[in-house]
Tab-separated table of C-alpha atoms and ligand atoms in Angstrom:
chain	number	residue	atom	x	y	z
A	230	UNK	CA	-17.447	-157.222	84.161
A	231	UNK	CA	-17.071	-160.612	85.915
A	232	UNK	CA	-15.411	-162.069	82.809
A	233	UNK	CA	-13.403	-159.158	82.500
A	234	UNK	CA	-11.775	-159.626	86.161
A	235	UNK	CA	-11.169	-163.436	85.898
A	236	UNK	CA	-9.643	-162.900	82.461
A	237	UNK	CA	-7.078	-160.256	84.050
A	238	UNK	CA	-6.836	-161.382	87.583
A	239	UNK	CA	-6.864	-165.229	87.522
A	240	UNK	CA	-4.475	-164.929	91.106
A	241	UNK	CA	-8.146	-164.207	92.405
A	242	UNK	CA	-9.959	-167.335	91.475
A	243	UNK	CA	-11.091	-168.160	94.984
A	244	UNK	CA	-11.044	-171.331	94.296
A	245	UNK	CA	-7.510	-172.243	94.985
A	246	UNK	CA	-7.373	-173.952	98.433
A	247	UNK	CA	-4.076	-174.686	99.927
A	248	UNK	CA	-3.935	-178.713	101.501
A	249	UNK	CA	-2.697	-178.132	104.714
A	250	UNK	CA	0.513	-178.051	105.824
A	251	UNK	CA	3.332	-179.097	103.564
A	252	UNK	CA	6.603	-179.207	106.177
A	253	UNK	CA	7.862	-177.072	109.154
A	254	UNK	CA	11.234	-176.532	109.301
A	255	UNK	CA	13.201	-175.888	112.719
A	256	UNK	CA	16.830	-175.525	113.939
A	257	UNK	CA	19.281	-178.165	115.642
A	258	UNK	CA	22.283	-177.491	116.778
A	259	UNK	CA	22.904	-181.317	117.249
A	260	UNK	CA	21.986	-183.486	113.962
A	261	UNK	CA	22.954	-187.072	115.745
A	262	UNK	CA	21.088	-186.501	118.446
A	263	UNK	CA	17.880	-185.087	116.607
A	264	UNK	CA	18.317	-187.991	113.969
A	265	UNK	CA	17.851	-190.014	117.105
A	266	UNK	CA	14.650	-188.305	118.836
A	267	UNK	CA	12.767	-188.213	115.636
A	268	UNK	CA	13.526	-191.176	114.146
A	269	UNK	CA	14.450	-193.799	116.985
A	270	UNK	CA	11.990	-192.074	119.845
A	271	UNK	CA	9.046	-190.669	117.434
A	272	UNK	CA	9.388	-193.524	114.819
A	273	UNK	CA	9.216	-190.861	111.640
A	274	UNK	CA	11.641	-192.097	108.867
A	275	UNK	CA	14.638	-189.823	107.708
A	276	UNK	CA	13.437	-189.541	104.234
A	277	UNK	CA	16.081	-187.314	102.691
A	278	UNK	CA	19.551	-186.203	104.136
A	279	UNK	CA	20.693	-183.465	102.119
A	280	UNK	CA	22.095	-179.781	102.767
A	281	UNK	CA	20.847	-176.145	103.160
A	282	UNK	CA	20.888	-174.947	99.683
A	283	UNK	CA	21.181	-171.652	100.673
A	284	UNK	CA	24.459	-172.533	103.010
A	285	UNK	CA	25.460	-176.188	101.708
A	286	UNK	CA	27.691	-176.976	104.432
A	287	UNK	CA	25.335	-177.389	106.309
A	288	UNK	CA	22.454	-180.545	106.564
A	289	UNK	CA	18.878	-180.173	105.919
A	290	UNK	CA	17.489	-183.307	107.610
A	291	UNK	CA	13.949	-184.554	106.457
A	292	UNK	CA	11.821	-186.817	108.593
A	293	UNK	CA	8.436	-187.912	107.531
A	294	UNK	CA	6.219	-190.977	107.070
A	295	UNK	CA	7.180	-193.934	104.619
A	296	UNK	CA	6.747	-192.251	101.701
A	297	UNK	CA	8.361	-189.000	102.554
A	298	UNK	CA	4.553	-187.129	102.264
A	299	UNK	CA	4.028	-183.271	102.193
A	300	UNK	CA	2.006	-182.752	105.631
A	301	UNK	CA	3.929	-185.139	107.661
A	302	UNK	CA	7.862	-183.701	106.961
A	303	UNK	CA	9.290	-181.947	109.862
A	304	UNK	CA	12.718	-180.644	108.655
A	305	UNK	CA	15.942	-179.106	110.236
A	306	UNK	CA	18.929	-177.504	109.441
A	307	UNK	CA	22.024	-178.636	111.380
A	308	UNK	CA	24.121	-176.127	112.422
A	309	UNK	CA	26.808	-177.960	114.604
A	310	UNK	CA	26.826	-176.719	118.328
A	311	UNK	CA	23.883	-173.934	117.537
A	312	UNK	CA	23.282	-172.284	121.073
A	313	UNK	CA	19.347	-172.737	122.196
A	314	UNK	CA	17.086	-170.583	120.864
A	315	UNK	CA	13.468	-169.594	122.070
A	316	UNK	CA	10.440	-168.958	120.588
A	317	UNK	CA	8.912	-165.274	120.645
A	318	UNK	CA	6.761	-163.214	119.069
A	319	UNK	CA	6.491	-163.623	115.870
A	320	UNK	CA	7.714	-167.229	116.094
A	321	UNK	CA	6.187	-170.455	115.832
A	322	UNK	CA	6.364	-171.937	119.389
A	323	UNK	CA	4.776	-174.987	118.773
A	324	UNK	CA	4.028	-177.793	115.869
A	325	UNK	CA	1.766	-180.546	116.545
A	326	UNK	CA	1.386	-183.989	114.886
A	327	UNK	CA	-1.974	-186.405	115.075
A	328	UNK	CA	-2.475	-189.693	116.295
A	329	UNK	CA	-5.896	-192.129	116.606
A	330	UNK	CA	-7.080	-192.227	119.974
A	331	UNK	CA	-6.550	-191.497	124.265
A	332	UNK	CA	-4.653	-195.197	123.717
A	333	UNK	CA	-2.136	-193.666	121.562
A	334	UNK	CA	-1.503	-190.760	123.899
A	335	UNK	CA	-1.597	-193.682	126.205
A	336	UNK	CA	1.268	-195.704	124.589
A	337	UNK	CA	3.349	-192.461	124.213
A	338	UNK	CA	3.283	-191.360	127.383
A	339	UNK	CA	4.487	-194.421	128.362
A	340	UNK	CA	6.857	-194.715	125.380
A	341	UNK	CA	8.552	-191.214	126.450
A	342	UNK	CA	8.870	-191.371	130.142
A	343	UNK	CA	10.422	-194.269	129.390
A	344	UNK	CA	13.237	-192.128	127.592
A	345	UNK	CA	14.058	-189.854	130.464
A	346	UNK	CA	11.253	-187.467	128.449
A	347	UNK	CA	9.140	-184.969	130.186
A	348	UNK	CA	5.294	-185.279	129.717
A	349	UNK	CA	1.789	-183.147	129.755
A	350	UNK	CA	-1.135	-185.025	129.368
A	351	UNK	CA	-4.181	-183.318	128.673
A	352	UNK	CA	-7.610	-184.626	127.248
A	353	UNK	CA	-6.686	-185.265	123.585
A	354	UNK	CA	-3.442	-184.103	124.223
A	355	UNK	CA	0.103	-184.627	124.862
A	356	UNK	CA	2.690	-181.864	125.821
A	357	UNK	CA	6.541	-182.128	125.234
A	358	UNK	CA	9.736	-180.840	124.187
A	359	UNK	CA	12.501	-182.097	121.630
A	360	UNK	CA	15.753	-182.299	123.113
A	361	UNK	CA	16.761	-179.032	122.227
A	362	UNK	CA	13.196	-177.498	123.551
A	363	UNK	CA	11.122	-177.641	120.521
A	364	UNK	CA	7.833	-177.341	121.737
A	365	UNK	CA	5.442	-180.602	120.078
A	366	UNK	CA	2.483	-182.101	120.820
A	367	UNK	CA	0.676	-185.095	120.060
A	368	UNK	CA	-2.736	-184.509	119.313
A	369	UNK	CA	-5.862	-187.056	118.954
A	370	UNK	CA	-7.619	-185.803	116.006
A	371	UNK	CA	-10.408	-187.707	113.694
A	372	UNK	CA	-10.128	-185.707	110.897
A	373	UNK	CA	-10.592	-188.032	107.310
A	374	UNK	CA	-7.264	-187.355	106.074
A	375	UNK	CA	-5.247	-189.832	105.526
A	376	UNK	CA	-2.734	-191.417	107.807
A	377	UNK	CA	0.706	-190.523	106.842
A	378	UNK	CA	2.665	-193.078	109.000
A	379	UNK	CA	6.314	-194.154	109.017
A	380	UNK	CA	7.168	-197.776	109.740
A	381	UNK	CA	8.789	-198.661	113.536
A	382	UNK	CA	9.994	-201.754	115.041
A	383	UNK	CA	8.364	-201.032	118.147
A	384	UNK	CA	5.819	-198.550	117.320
A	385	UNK	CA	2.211	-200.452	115.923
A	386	UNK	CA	0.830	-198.331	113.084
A	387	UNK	CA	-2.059	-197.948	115.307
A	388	UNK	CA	-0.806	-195.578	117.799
A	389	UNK	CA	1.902	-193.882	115.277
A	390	UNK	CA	2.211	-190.708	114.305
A	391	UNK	CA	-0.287	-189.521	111.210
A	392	UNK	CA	1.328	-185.977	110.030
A	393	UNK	CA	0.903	-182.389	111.310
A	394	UNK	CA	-2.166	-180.943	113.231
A	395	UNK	CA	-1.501	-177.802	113.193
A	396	UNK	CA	1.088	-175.154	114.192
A	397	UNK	CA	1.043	-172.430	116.778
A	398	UNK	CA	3.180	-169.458	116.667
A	399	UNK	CA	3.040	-165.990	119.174
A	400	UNK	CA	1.750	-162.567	118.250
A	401	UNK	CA	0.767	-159.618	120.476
A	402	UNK	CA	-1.880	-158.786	117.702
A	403	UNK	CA	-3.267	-161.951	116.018
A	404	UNK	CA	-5.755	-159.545	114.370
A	405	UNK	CA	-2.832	-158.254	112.094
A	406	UNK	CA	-2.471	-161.429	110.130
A	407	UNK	CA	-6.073	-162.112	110.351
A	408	UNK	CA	-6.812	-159.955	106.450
A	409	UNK	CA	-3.891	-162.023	104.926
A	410	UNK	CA	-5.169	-165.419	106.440
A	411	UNK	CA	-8.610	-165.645	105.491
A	412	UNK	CA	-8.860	-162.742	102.236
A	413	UNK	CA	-5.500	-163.737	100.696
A	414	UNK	CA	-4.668	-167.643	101.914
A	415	UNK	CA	-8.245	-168.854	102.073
A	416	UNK	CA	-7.643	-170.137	105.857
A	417	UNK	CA	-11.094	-169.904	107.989
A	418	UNK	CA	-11.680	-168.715	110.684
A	419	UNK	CA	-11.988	-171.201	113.623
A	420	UNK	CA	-12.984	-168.587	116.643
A	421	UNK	CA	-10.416	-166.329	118.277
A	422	UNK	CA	-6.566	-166.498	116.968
A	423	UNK	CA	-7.121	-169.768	115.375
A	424	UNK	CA	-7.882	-170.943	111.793
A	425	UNK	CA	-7.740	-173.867	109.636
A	426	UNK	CA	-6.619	-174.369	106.053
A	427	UNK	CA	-7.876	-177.097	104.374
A	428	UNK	CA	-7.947	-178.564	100.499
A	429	UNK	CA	-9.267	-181.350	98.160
A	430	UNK	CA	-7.325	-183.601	100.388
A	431	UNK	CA	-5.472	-182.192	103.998
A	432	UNK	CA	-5.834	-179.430	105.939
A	433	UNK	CA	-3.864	-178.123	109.114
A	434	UNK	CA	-4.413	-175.646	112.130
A	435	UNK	CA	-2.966	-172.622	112.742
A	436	UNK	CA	-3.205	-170.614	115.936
A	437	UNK	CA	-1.437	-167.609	117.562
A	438	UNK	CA	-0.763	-167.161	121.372
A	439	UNK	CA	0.626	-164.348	123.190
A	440	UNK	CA	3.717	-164.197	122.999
A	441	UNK	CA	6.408	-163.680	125.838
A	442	UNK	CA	7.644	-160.889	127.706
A	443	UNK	CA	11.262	-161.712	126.365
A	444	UNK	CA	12.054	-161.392	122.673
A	445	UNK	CA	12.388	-164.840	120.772
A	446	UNK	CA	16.114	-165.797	119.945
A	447	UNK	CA	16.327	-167.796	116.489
A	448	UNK	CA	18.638	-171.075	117.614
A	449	UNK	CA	18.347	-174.732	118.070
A	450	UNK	CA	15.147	-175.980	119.074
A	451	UNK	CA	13.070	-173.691	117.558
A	452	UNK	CA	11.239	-173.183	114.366
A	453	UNK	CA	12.359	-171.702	111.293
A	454	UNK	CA	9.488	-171.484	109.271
A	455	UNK	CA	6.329	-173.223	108.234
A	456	UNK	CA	5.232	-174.324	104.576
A	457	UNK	CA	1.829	-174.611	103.097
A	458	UNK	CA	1.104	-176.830	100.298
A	459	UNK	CA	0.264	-176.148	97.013
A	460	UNK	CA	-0.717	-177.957	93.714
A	461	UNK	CA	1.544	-177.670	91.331
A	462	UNK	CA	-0.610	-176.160	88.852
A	463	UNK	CA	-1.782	-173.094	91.298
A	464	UNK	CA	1.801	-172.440	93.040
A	465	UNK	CA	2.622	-169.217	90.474
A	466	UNK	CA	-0.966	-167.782	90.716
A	467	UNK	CA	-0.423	-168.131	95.162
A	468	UNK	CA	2.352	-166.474	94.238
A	469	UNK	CA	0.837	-163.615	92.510
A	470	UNK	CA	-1.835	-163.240	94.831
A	471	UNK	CA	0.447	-163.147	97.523
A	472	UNK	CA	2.354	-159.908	96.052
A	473	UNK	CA	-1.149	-158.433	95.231
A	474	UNK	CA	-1.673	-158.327	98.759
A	475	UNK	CA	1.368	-156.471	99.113
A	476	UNK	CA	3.332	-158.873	101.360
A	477	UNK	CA	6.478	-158.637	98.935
A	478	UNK	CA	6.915	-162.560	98.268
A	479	UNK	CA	10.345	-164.124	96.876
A	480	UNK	CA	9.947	-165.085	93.472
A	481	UNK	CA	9.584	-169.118	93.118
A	482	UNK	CA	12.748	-171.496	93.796
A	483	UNK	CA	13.219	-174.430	92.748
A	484	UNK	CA	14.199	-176.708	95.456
A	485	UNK	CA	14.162	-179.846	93.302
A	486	UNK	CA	12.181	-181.486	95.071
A	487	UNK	CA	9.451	-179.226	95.312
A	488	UNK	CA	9.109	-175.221	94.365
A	489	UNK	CA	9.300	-172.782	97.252
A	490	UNK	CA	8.073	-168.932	97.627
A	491	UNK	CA	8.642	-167.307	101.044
A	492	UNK	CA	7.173	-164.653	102.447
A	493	UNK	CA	7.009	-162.703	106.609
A	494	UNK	CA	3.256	-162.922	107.571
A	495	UNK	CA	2.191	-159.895	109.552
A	496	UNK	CA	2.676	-161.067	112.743
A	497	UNK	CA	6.331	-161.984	111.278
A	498	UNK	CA	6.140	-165.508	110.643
A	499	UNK	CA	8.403	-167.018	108.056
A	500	UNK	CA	5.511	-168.753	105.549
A	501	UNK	CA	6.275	-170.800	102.656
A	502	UNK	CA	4.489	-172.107	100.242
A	503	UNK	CA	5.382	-175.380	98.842
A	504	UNK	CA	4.431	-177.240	95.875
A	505	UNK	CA	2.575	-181.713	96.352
A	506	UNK	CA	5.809	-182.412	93.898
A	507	UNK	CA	7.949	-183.898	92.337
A	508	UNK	CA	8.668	-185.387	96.095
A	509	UNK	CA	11.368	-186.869	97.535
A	510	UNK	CA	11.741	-189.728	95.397
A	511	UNK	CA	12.156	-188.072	91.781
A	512	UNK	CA	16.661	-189.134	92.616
A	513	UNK	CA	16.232	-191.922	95.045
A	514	UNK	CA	14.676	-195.299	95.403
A	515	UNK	CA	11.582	-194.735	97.539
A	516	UNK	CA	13.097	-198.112	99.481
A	517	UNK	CA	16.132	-196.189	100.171
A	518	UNK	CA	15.298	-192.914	100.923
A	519	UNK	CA	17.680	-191.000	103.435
A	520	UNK	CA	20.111	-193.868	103.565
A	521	UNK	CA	22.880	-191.642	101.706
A	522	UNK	CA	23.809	-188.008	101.359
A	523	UNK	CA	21.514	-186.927	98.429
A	524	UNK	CA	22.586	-183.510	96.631
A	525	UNK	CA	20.548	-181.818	94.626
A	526	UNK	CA	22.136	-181.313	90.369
A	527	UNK	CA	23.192	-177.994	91.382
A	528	UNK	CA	25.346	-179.102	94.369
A	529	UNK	CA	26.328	-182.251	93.403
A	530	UNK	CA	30.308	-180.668	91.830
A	531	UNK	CA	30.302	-179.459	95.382
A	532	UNK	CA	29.707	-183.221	96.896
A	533	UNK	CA	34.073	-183.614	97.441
A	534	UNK	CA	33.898	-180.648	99.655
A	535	UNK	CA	30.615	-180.916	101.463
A	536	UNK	CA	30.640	-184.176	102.701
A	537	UNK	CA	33.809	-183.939	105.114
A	538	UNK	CA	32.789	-181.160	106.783
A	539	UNK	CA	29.158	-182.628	107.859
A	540	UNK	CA	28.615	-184.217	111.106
A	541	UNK	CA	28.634	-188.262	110.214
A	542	UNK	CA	24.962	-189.757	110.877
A	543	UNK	CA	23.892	-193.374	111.813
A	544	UNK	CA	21.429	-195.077	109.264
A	545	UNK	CA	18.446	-195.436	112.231
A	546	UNK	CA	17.251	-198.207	109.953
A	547	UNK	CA	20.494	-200.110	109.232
A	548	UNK	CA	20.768	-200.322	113.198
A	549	UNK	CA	17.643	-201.318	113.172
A	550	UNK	CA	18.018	-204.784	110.988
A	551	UNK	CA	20.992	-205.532	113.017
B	898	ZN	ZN1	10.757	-174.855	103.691
């Protein structure tokens, strides 16, 4: 009976774990400006500037560490003058990224009061807002996983950014989602609305909070949806399991440079699930990453008419060597 179930249902082998989380992408309604807070200010490298591939006039901006890594790539689309947004229910209203030690909260407290940035310092813990009202925080966290960490002038490696914590999002009714988490995704429970999802080699946080009286407003500043990673080898059986539960996911895309299926959580969170590969640098030297407009095959007859209409962006690091 046993054999008979694995042989017909392999989407159940509980042994699939996804690593953590594989990006979070958000909105900006201002690319320059957001190439400068995360890249300048936070000291994560643009790693791929490309477009939306479902609206290619528009930029899908990359940042991550040096090598571009699932579980360190925050990503936006650009769309130019986007009015704020804010996160409601349903919505993730926060993403947070790990650092060492009280010394780095330390250096980046300093590091963004000194940009005119407003601050919350808590014990292991440091509250703020993109320009355009994202909601981050910097959290100390001693997990084993390793560092992912982009390389800054004036940033020691030390105190850097390592990749995502964890993500929070709002739902009146946490217990919804909580069948789908832990049955279907493997996440476990970590007391109240909060879980973690973790793998051979990452894992991530994810918590709910109630949400606001007003209704969330997609728009810039806020979060579009969050992707968990997958091995490549299990990404078609998540997939499967995934509709077994019912929660209607899109077949998988191929988005080059890794394989996407999307799906709307029960407390109505956008969730992706991403594959560890091929990465960003299967079409560009992994020196070079994000220095030039990279399409993907698909897009590239469309390069002639894309690339007047995009916003022009400053190379962070060629201003940098000068
Ligand atoms: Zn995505």
């Amino acid at each position: 009976m046993q054999d008979k179930q694995a042989t017909e249902r392999p989407e159940a082998d509980t042994t699939m774990q996804l690593e953590g989380i594989h990006h979070v992408t958000c909105i900006t309604g201002d690319a320059p400006g957001n190439v400068d807070f995360y890249t300048r200010i936070l000291g994560l490298r643009l790693v791929k500037k490309t477009v939306n591939q479902d609206d290619p006039t528009v930029y899908h901006l990359f940042y991550a560490d040096e090598q571009g890594s699932a579980g360190a790539d925050i990503t936006f689309f650009e769309y130019p003058g986007a009015r704020g947004g804010r996160a409601g229910a349903g919505m993730v209203h926060s993403v947070a990224f790990r650092v060492a030690s009280e010394d780095a909260l330390d250096f980046w407290e300093e590091r963004l009061t000194g940009e005119g940035i407003a601050v919350r310092r808590e014990p292991g813990r440091l509250r703020l807002e993109d320009p355009e009202g994202l909601g981050l925080e910097l959290a100390v966290s001693r997990v084993p996983d390793e560092p992912l960490v982009a390389l800054h002038p004036e940033i020691p490696t030390d105190v850097a950014l390592r990749g995502f914590d964890g993500v929070r999002a709002f739902s009146a009714d946490p217990e919804r989602s909580r069948r789908l988490l832990e049955e279907v995704l493997g996440f476990t429970p970590g007391g109240g609305a909060d879980w973690e999802v973790r793998g051979a080699a990452r894992g991530g946080l994810y918590g709910y909070d109630p949400p606001p009286a007003a209704a969330g407003v997609p728009g810039a500043g806020t979060v579009h949806h969050v992707a968990w990673a997958s091995t490549m080898d299990e990404h078609e059986a998540w997939q499967r399991r995934v509709a077994g539960a019912g929660l209607r996911p899109t077949p998988v895309i191929d988005r080059f440079w890794f394989r996407s299926v999307y799906f709307r959580e029960p407390s109505g969170v956008l969730f992706e699930l991403a594959t560890l590969g091929p990465g960003f640098a299967i079409d560009e030297d992994p020196e070079h990453l994000g220095e030039s407009l990279i399409l993907p095959p698909a897009f590239e007859h469309l390069r002639s008419q894309i690339e007047p209409v995009l916003t022009p962006l400053q190379d962070p690091r060629a201003a940098w060597a000068r």
